[in-house]
Every structure is written in C-alpha cells, then in structure tokens.
Coordinates of C-alpha atoms and ligand atoms in Angstrom, one line a residue:
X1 CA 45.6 22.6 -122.8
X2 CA 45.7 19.5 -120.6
X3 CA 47.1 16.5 -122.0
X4 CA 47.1 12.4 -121.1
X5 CA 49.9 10.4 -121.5
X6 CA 49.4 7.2 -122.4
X7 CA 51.8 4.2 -121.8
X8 CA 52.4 0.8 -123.5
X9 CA 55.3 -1.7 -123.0
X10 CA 56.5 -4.5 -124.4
X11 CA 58.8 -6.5 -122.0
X12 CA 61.5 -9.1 -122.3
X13 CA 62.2 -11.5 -120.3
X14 CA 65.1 -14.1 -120.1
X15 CA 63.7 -17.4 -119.0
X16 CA 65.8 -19.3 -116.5
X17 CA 66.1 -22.4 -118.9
X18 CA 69.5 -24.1 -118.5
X19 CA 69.8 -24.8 -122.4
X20 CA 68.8 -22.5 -125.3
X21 CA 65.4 -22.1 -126.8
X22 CA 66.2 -24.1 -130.0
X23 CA 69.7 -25.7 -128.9
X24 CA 71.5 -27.4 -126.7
X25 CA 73.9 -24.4 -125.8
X26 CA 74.3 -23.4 -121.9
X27 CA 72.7 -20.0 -121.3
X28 CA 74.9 -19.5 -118.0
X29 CA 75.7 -15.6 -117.9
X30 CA 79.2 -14.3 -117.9
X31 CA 81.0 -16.9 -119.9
X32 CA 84.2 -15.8 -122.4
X33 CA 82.7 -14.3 -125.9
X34 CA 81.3 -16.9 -128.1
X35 CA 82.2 -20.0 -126.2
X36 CA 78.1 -21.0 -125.6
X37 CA 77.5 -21.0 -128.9
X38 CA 76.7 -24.0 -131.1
X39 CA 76.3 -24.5 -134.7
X40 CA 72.2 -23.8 -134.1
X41 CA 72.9 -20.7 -132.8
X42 CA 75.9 -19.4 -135.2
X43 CA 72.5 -19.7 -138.0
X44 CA 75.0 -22.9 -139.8
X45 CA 73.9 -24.5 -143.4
X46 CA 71.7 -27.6 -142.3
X47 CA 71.1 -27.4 -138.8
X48 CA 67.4 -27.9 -137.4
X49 CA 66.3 -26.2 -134.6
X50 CA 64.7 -28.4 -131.6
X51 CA 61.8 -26.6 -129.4
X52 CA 63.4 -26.3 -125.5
X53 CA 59.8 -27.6 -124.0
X54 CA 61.1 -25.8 -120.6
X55 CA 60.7 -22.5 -122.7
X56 CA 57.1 -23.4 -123.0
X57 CA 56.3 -24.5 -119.9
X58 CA 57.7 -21.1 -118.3
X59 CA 55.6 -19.4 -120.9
X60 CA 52.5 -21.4 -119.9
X61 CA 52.8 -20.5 -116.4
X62 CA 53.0 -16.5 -116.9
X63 CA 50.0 -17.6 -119.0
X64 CA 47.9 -19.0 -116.0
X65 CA 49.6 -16.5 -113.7
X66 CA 48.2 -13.5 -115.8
X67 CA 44.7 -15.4 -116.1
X68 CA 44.9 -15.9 -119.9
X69 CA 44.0 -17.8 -122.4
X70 CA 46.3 -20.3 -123.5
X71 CA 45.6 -21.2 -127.1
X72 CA 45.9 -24.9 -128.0
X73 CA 47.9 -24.3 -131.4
X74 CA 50.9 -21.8 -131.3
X75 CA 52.9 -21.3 -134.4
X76 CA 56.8 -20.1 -135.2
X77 CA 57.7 -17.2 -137.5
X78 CA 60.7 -15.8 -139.3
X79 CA 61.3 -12.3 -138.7
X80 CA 63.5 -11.3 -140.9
X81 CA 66.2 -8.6 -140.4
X82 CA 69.9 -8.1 -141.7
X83 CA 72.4 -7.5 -138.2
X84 CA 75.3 -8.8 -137.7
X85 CA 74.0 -9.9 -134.1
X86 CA 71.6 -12.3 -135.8
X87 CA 73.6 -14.8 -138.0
X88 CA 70.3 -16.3 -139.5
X89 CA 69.4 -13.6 -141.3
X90 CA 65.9 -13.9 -139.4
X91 CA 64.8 -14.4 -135.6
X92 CA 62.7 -16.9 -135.0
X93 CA 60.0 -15.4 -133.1
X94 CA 55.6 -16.1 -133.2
X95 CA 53.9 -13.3 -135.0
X96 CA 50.3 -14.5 -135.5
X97 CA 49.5 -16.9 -132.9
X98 CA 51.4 -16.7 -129.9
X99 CA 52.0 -19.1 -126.7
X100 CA 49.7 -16.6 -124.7
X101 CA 46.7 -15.0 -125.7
X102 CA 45.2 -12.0 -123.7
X103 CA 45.4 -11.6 -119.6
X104 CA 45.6 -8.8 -116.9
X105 CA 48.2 -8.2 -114.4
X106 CA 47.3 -6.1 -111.3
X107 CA 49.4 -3.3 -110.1
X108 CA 49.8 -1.5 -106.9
X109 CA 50.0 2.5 -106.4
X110 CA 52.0 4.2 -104.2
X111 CA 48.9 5.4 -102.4
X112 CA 47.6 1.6 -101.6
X113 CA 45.1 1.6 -104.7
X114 CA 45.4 -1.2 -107.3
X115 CA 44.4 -1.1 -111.0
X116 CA 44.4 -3.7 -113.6
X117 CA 46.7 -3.2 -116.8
X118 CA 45.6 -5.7 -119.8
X119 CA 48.4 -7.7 -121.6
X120 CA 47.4 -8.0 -125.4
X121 CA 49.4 -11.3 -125.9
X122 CA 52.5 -13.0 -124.6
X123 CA 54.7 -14.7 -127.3
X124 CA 58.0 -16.8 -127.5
X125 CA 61.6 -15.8 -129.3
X126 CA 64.9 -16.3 -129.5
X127 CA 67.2 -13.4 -128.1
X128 CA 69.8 -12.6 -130.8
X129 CA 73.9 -11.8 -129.9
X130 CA 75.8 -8.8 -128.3
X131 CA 77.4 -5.9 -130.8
X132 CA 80.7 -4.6 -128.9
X133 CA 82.0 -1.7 -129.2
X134 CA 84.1 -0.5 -126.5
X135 CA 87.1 -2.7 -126.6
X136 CA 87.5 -2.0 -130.1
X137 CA 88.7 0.2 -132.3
X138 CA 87.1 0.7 -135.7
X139 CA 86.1 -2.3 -135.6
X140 CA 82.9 -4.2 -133.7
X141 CA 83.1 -7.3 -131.3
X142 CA 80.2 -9.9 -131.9
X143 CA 79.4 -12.4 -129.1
X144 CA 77.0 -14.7 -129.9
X145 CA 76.9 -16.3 -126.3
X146 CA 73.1 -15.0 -126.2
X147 CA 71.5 -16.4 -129.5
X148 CA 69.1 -18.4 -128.8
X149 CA 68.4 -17.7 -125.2
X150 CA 64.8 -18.1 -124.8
X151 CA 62.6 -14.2 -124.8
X152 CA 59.0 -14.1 -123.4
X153 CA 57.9 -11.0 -124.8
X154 CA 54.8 -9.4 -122.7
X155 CA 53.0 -6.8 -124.7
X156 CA 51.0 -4.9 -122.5
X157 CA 47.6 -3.2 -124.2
X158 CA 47.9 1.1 -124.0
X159 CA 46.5 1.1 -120.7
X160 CA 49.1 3.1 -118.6
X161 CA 48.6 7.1 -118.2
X162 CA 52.2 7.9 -116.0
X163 CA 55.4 7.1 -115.5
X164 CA 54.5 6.1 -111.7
X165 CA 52.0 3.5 -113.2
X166 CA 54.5 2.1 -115.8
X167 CA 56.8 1.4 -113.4
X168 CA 54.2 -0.5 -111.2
X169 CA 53.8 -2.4 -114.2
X170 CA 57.4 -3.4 -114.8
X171 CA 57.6 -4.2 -111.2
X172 CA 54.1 -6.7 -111.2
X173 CA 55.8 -8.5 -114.2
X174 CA 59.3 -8.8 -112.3
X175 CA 57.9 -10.0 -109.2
X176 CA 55.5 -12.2 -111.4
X177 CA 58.2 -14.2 -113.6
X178 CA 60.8 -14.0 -109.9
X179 CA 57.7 -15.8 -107.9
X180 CA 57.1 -18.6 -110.9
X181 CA 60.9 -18.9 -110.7
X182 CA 60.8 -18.2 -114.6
X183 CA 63.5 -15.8 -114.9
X184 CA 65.8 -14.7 -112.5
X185 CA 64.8 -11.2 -113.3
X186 CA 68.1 -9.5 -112.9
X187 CA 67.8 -6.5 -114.9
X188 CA 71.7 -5.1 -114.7
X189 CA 72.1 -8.8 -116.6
X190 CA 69.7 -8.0 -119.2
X191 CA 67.4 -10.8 -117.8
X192 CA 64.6 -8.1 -118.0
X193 CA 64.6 -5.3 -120.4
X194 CA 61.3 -3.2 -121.8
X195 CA 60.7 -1.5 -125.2
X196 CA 58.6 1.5 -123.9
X197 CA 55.8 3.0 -126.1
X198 CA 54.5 6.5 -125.4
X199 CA 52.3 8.7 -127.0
X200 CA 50.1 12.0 -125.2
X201 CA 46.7 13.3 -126.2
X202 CA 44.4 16.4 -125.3
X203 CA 42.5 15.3 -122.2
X204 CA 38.8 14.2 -122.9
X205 CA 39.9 12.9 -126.8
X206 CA 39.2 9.5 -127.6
X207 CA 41.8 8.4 -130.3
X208 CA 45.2 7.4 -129.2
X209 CA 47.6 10.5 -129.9
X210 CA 51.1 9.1 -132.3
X211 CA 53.4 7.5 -130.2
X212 CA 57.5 6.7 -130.2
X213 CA 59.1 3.7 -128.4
X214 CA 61.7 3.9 -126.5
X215 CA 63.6 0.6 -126.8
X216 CA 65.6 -1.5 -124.1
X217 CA 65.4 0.4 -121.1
X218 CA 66.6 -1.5 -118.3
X219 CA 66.0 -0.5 -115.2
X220 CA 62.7 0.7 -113.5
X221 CA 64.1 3.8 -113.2
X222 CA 65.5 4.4 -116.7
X223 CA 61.8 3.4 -117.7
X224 CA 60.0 6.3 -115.4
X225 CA 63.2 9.2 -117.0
X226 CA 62.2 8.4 -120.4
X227 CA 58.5 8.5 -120.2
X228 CA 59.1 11.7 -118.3
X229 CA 61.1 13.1 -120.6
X230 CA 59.1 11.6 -123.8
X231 CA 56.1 13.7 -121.9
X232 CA 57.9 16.9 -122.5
X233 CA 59.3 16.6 -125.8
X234 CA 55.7 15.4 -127.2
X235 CA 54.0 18.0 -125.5
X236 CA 56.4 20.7 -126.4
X237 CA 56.4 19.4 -129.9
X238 CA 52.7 19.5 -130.4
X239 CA 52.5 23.0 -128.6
X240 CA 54.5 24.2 -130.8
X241 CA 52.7 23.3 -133.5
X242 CA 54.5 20.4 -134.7
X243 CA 53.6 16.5 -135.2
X244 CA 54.8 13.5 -133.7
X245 CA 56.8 11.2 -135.8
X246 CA 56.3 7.8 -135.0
X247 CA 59.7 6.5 -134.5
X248 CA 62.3 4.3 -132.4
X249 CA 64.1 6.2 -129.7
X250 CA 67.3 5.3 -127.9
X251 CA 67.3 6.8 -123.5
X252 CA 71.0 8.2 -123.0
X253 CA 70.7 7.3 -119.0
X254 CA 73.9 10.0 -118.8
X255 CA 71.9 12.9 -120.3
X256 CA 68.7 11.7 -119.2
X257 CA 66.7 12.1 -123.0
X258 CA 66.1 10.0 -125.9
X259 CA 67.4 10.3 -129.0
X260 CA 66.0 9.2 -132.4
X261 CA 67.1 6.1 -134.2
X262 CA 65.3 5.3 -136.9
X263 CA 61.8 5.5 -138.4
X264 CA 59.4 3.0 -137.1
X265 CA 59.6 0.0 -138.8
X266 CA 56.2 -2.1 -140.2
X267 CA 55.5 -5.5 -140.3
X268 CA 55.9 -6.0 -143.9
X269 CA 59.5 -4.6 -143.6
X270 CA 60.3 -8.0 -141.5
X271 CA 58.8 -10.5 -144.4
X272 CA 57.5 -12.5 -141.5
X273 CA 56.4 -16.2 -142.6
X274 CA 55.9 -19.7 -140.5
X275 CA 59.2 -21.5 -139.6
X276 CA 59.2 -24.3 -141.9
X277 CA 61.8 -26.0 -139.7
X278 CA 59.4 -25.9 -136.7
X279 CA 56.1 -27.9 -135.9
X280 CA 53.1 -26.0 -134.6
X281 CA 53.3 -26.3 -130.4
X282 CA 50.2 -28.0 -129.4
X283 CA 49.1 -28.3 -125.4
X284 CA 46.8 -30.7 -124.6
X285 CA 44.6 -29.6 -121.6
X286 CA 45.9 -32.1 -119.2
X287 CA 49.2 -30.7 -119.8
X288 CA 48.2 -27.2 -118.8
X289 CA 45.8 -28.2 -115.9
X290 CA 49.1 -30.0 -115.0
X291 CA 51.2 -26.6 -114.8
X292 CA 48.0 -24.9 -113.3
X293 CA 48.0 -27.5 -110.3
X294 CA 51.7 -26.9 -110.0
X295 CA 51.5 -23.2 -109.8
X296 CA 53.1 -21.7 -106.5
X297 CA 51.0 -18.4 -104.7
X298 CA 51.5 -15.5 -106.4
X299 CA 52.0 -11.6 -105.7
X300 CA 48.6 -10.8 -105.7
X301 CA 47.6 -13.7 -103.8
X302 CA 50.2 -13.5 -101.4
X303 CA 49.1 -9.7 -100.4
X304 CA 45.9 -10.7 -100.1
X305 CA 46.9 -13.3 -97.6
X306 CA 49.0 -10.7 -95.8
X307 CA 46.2 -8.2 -95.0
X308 CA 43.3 -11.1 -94.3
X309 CA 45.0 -13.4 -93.0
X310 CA 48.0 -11.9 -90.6
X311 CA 46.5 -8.4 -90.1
X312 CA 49.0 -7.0 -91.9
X313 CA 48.1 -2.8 -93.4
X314 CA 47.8 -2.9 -97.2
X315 CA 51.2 -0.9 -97.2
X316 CA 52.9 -3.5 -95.2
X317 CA 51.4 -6.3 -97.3
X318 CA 52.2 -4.5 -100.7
X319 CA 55.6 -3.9 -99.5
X320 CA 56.7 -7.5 -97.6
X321 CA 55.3 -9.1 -101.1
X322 CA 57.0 -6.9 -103.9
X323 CA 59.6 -9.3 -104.3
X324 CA 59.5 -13.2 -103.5
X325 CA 63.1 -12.6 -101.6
X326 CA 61.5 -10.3 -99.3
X327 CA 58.3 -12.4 -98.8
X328 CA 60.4 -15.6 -97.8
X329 CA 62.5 -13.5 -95.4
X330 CA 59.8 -12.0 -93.6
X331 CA 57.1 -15.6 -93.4
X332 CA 60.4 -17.3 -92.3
X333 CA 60.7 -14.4 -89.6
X334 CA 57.4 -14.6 -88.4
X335 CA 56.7 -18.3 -88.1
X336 CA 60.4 -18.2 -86.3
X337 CA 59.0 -15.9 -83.3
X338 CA 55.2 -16.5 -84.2
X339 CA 54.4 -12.8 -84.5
X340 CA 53.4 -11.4 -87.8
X341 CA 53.0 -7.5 -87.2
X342 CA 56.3 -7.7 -85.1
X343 CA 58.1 -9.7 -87.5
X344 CA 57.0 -7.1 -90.3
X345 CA 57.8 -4.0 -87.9
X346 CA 61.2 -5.8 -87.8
X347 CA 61.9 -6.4 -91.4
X348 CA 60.5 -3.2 -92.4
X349 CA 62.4 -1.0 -89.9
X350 CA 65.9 -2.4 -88.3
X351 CA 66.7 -4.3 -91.3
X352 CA 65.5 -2.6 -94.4
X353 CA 67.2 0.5 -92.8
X354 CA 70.5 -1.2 -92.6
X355 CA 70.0 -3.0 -96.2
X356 CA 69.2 0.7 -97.9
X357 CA 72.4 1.8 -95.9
X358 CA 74.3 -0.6 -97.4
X359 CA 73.1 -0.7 -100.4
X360 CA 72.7 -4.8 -99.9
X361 CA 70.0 -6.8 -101.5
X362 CA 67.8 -9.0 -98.8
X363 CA 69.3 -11.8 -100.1
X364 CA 72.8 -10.5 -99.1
X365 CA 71.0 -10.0 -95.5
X366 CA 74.4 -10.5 -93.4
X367 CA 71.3 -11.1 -90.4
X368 CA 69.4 -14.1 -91.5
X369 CA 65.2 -14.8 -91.4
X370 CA 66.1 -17.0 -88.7
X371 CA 67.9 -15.0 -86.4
X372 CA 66.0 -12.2 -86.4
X373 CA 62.9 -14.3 -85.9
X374 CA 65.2 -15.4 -82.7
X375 CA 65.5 -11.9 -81.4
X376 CA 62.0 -10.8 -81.9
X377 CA 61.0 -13.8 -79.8
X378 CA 63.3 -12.7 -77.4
X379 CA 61.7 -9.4 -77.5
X380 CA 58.7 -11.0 -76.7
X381 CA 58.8 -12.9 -74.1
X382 CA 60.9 -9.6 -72.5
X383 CA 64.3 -11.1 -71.9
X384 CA 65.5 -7.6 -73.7
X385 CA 63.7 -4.6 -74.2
X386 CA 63.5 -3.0 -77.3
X387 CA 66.5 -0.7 -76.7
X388 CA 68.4 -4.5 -76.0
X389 CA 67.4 -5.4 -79.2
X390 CA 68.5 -2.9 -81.4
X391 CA 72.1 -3.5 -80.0
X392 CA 71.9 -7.3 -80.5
X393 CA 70.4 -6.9 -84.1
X394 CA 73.8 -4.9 -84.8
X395 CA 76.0 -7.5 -83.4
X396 CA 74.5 -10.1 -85.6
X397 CA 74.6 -7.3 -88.8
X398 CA 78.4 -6.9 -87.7
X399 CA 78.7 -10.9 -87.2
X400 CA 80.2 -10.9 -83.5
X401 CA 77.4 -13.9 -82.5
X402 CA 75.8 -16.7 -83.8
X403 CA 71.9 -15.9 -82.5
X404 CA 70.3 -13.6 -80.5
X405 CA 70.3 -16.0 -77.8
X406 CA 74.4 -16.4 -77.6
X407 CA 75.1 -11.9 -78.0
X408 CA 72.3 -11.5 -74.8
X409 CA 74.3 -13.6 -73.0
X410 CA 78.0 -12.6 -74.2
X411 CA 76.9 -8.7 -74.0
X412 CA 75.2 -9.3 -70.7
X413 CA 71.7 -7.5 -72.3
X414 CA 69.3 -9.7 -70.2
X415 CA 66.7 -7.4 -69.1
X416 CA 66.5 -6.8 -65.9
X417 CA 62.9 -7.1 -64.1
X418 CA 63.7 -7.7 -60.6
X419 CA 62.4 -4.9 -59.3
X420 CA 64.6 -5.1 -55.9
X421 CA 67.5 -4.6 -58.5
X422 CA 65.6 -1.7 -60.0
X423 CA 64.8 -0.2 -56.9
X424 CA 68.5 -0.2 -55.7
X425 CA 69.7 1.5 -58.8
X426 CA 66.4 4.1 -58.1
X427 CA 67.7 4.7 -54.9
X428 CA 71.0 5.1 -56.3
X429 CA 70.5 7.7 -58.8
X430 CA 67.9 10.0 -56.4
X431 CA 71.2 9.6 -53.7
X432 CA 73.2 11.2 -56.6
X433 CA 70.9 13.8 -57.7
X434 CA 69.9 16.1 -55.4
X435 CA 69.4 19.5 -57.0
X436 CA 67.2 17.6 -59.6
X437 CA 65.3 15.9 -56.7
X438 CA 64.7 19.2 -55.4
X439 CA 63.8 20.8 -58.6
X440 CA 61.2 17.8 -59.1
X441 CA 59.6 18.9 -55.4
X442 CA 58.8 22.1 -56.0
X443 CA 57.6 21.8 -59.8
X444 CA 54.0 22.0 -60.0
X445 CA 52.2 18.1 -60.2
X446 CA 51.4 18.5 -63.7
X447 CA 55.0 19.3 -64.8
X448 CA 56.6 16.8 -63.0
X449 CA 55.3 13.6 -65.5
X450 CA 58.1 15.7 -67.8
X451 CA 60.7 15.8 -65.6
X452 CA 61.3 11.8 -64.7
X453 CA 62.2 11.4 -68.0
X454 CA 65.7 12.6 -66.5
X455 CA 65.7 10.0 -63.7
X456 CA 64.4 7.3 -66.2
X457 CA 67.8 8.1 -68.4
X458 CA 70.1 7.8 -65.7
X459 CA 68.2 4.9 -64.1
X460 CA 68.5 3.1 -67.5
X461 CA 72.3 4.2 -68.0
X462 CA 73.0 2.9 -64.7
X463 CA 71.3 -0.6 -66.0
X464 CA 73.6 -0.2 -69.4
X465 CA 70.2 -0.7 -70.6
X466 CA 68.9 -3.8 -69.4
X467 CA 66.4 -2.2 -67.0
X468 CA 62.8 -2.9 -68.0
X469 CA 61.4 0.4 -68.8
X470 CA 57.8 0.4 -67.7
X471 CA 59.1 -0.8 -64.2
X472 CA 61.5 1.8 -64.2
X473 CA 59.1 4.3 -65.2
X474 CA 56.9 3.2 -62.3
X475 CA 59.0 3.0 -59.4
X476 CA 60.5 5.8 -60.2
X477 CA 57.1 8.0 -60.2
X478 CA 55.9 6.0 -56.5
X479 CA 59.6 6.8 -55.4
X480 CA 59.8 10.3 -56.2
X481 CA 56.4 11.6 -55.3
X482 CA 56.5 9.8 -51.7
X483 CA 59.4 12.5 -51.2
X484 CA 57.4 15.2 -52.4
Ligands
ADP1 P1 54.0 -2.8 -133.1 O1 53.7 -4.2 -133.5 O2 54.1 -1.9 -134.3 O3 55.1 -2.7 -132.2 P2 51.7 -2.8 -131.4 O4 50.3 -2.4 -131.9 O5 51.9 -4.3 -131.3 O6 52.7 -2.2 -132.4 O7 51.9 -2.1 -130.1 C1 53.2 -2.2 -129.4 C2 53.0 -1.6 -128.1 O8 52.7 -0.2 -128.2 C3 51.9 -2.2 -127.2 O9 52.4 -2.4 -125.9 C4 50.9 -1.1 -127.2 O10 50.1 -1.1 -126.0 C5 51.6 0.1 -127.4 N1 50.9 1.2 -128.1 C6 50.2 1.1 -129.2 N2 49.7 2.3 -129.6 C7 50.1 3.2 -128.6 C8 49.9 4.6 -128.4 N3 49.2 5.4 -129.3 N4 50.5 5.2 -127.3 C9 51.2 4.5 -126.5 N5 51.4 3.1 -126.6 C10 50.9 2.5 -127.7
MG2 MG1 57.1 -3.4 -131.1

C-alpha cells in the first residue's frame, strides 16, 4: 500500500514589540527570573489589561504580506486552562474571529519549483511563563518573564504532503515575519516555535486520515525528524492493523521520536468565551491601507526581482533571498562593485564557504558587504586576478587590512599585465627548464596545449601570483612553439 502524508502547522511567533501584549512589562530576552513581570502579567485581583496597538499592527502586516483578508471587527477570548505557567487561570487568546482571516504563503523547493500553502487564519495571544525544572530538585521554578509577550499564531490549512515541504513552509514564514521586521525570528530563543500536525492516508483516498501534533518543535530541523518519524510510526501502526489515536506528542530531539502526552484536547474542554475586560479591535480602512503603503518588498517579491531584474538563476535568487540578512549583504555587495552575478558568485562561494566553516551567521560576517563589494571591483577592473582575490578575501576574513584596496597594496598582489615583465619571467623559467622544453618539442602538436600547463605554474609562481593568466597563457604558447 502507498500512503500520503499530509502536513499542517500551527506556528508561533514572538513579535518584536518592546512592551507586552496587554502590559507595560519589557519583553527584552534573557533578563533574571521574574523581574519583567508586572501585576498584569502575574493574573493580580483588579488589574485591566490594555491592547499593545504595536501587536496589531505586526499582525496586520503578516496579514497584507500573506494577501489576506483583514476583518474589520476582531474579538478577545478566554482560554481557559489550569497551569502553573499561566497565573490567570485563562490565556487570553481570539477563538472565533481573529486579527487575520485566510491568505497563502508561497514556498520554494529544493528543485527551483514553488507551490502555494493556504493559511486558515492568523490570530493574536498572549504567551504564558517558563516551568523549570533543571535547577531544582523536587520542586519546579516558574518564571513569568514571558506572560504576556505578544504570540501570532499562523495556522496553516492541511496542505503539506512531506517533511521537505513543511520545512519550506516554516522557512517562508521565518523569512516573512524577519523581512516585515515583526519578530526577530530567533528560534533557539523561542521567538519561533511550531505545533506540527500530521496525519497519513492510502494514496488516491479523499478524507484526511487521523492525525497527532507534535507540539513546540523549534528548529527547522527538529520539525523535518518528527514528521519523518511520525510517518513511520502511523504507517507502521495502521499496517499493523491498528488505529491512530489522535493525541498530543512531545519530539525527544536526543532520541529522535515522539512520545505521547496526552489525549487531544477539544474546544469545549477550554470553556472559551469573549474577554469582558477587552473591547473588540476595530481597523478602519485607512489604517490598514496605511500599513499596506508602509509595507517593505518581500521574499517573494524580492526573488522575483532577482531573476528579472539582475539575471540572476532561480537557485541563486531563491538562495540570496531566504533570509533578509543575506539579501542586504549581497544588494549592498553588488551596488558596491556594480556587478550582480559576480557579487552573487561571491557571496555564494568565498564567503558562504567560510561562514558554513565557521559555523558564523552572515550577520557575524567578519568580511563586510562593503568590502567585498571592494574586491570584486577590484577583480573587475583586473588589478588582481582571481587567484589575487582569494588571498585578499582571507586577509580581510582574518582582519590583517582594512579594504581590499590597502591588503593589494601591503601584500604586493597588483596584477601584473606588463607583458615585458611577463615575458622576462617566460624567458626565465624556459632558461631553467630545459628537459621539459625538450619534452614539449618532441610531443606531438595536439599534446602540447597539455603540457604548458607546467610552464604556466612556474611562470605564475615566479609572479607569486600576480601574473595575469590569459597573458601568461599566451606568451607562453607564441614562446614555446617558435622553439619548436
Ligand atoms: P485544533 O483546533 O483542534 O487544533 P484545527 O482544525 O484548528 O484543529 O487544525 C489545527 C491544525 O491541524 C491546522 O494547521 C490543520 O491544517 C491541521 N490539520 C487538521 N487536520 C489534519 C489532518 N488530518 N492531518 C494533518 N493536519 C491536520
Ligand atoms: Mg491546535
């Protein structure tokens, strides 16, 4: 039997507000336990709650940047739920009518295809506090620091079928919410975290097979191990004869599985009702053409730009757009030496390579946008060659100069195209080399273009380099064959 899997998540994002979504508490990152935590967020006797109208202007524009509707009237309910992370004794969350209604977010394959993945909704919550357990001993920490921090939760519709396309997903909505400048998307932080629903069916049937979700997975990794091990279990399960329970799972990144928590939950279980103590959020139209106008260019857009507009392959588009770090390093790059397919071999090659090997972000880039745009330029208007380059980009990696301009000079890597200094080195190297000179003679014509390759190395060593190949290459050949 062949099955389908089939993929829905529900993402979390932290939005980059500086206060809380119903307080005035600072939702900086890191501080001591429970010192960003006010009265409002500690669930107090007779404190009021007060709308953060950031929080809905950030929701807004991952509204208008997934093209969907944005309702006029959006309403506050109580989930209600006993944990000791949630002092209310509800979280104040929008059940019926949320902030966004339904939109699509495109995502890109591996293979250069895109497909479109439909988001159900997009609503507004508080997140609640942190239960630790680590640093004590029969006993649990609470730190309410994160109550209150304002949640967009993004529920996509079933529309995924791998693991490959759920991470896609997850990666559109980062680079989404990173662009608008909504979130600062930092997953290890818990900025971004997705509850991940998966259920498989017979190939060809039309009803959705039972699913289980997988909650808070937190990396885009974690998210493609659990579907892949969901996959199995499911599959196993129901070849086996047995049924899927629909239930919450927890991924154990350590054993790479999921383990059950506890039975799915319904809605009636969280007595959900409006939030008494909070006003319907009505937007004018004005107010969102406002945000619309203010909206900067986005993923999508940007790749589009990339391919039409610079010439760039679809790969090298989809890739120098991913993230809005790596988009601003490489436009900075190319309107530095003016080159866009250079500037993108550049980013893409020398300096990914050196990021992955050191395991540094772009935006920890030790070489900056600037100065490699510097010493593509210089590549271009051959003051080094390309072998030049490569030692000047490590010099900048390892700091020892200021620009391209100041390690050319200090390393003496000026490319040499006089070609009376060529021709002296030439001369040089077939002085020194006479048993090769004499193999090159006798070697029949159409085996000799593979044996200058020997004079070109020692010609360049000679030049430390700095030689301009192609003259080398053919001075070398008029040299050598007038001896012949
Ligand atoms: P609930 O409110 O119980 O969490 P929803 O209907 O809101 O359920 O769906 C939650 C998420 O689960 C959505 O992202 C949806 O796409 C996904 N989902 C629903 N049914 C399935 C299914 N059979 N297989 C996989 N994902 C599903
Ligand atoms: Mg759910």
């Amino acid at each position: 039997m062949q099955w389908e899997t089939v993929i829905g998540l529900e993402v979390h994002v932290q939005l980059a507000t500086q206060s809380k979504i119903f307080s005035g508490a600072s939702t900086a990152f890191g501080a001591a336990p429970n010192t960003q935590a006010c009265a409002v967020d500690l669930g107090m006797p007779g404190v009021l709650p007060v709308l953060n109208e950031q929080a809905v202007a950030m929701a807004v524009q991952f509204g208008l940047a997934i093209h969907a509707e944005i309702p006029e009237v959006s309403v506050f309910d109580r989930k209600n739920y006993f944990y000791p992370d949630l002092p209310k004794g509800y979280q104040t969350s929008q059940m019926y009518h949320p902030i966004v209604g339904a939109g699509e977010v495109e995502i890109s394959l591996d293979d250069g295809t895109t497909r479109r993945v439909r988001v159900h909704h997009a609503h507004l919550e508080e997140d609640a506090g942190k239960s630790l357990h680590e640093d004590f001993h029969g006993m649990t920490g609470i730190d309410l620091n994160r109550a209150g921090t304002p949640l967009l939760e993004i529920v996509s519709e079933p529309d995924m079928r791998s693991a490959r396309e759920a991470a896609a997903y997850l990666k559109a909505i980062h680079a989404i919410v990173t662009y608008l400048g909504i979130s600062d998307g930092n997953m290890a932080e818990g900025s971004m975290r997705c509850d991940v629903n998966v259920s498989v069916r017979p190939v060809g049937q039309a009803e959705y097979g039972t699913r289980a979700e997988v909650k808070n997975v937190n990396s885009f990794r974690f998210v493609e191990r659990a579907i892949e091990y969901e996959v199995e279990r499911q599959v196993e399960l129901l070849e086996d004869g047995g049924k899927v329970v629909q239930e919450t799972r927890l991924f154990d990144p350590d054993r790479d599985e999921t383990r059950s928590m506890r039975t799915k939950e319904e809605a009636n279980d969280y007595r959900y009702f409006p939030c008494p103590d909070l006003l319907p959020v009505v937007l004018d139209q004005a107010y969102v053409d406002h945000l619309r106008e203010a909206l900067p260019e986005l993923p999508d857009e940007k790749r589009a730009r990339f391919q039409a507009e610079l010439g760039l392959s679809a790969y090298d588009a989809g890739v120098l757009s991913a993230t809005r770090e790596m988009a601003e390093f490489f436009e900075e790059t190319k309107d530095t030496c003016g080159d866009a397919k250079l500037a993108a071999n550049w980013v893409m090659g020398e300096l990914a390579g050196a990021l992955n090997r050191e395991g540094l972000p772009i935006s920890d880039s030790p070489v900056s946008a600037r100065q490699l745009g510097e010493l593509v330029a210089r590549v271009m208007d051959d003051t080094i060659n390309g072998k030049a380059a490569k030692q000047v980009f490590q010099a900048l990696w390892n700091g020892q100069g200021k620009s391209a301009d100041e390690v050319i000079e200090a390393k003496g890597l000026k490319q040499v195209t006089d070609s009376g200094a060529i021709e002296a080195m030439i001369d040089q190297v077939i002085a020194d080399s006479p048993a090769q000179v004499a193999q090159y003679r006798d070697a029949e014509p159409d085996k000799r273009g593979k044996m200058i390759g020997y004079f070109v190395g020692q010609t360049m060593k000679a030049s430390r380099g700095t030689a301009n190949p192609q003259q080398v290459n053919a001075l070398l050949k008029e040299k050598l064959d007038a001896l012949c």
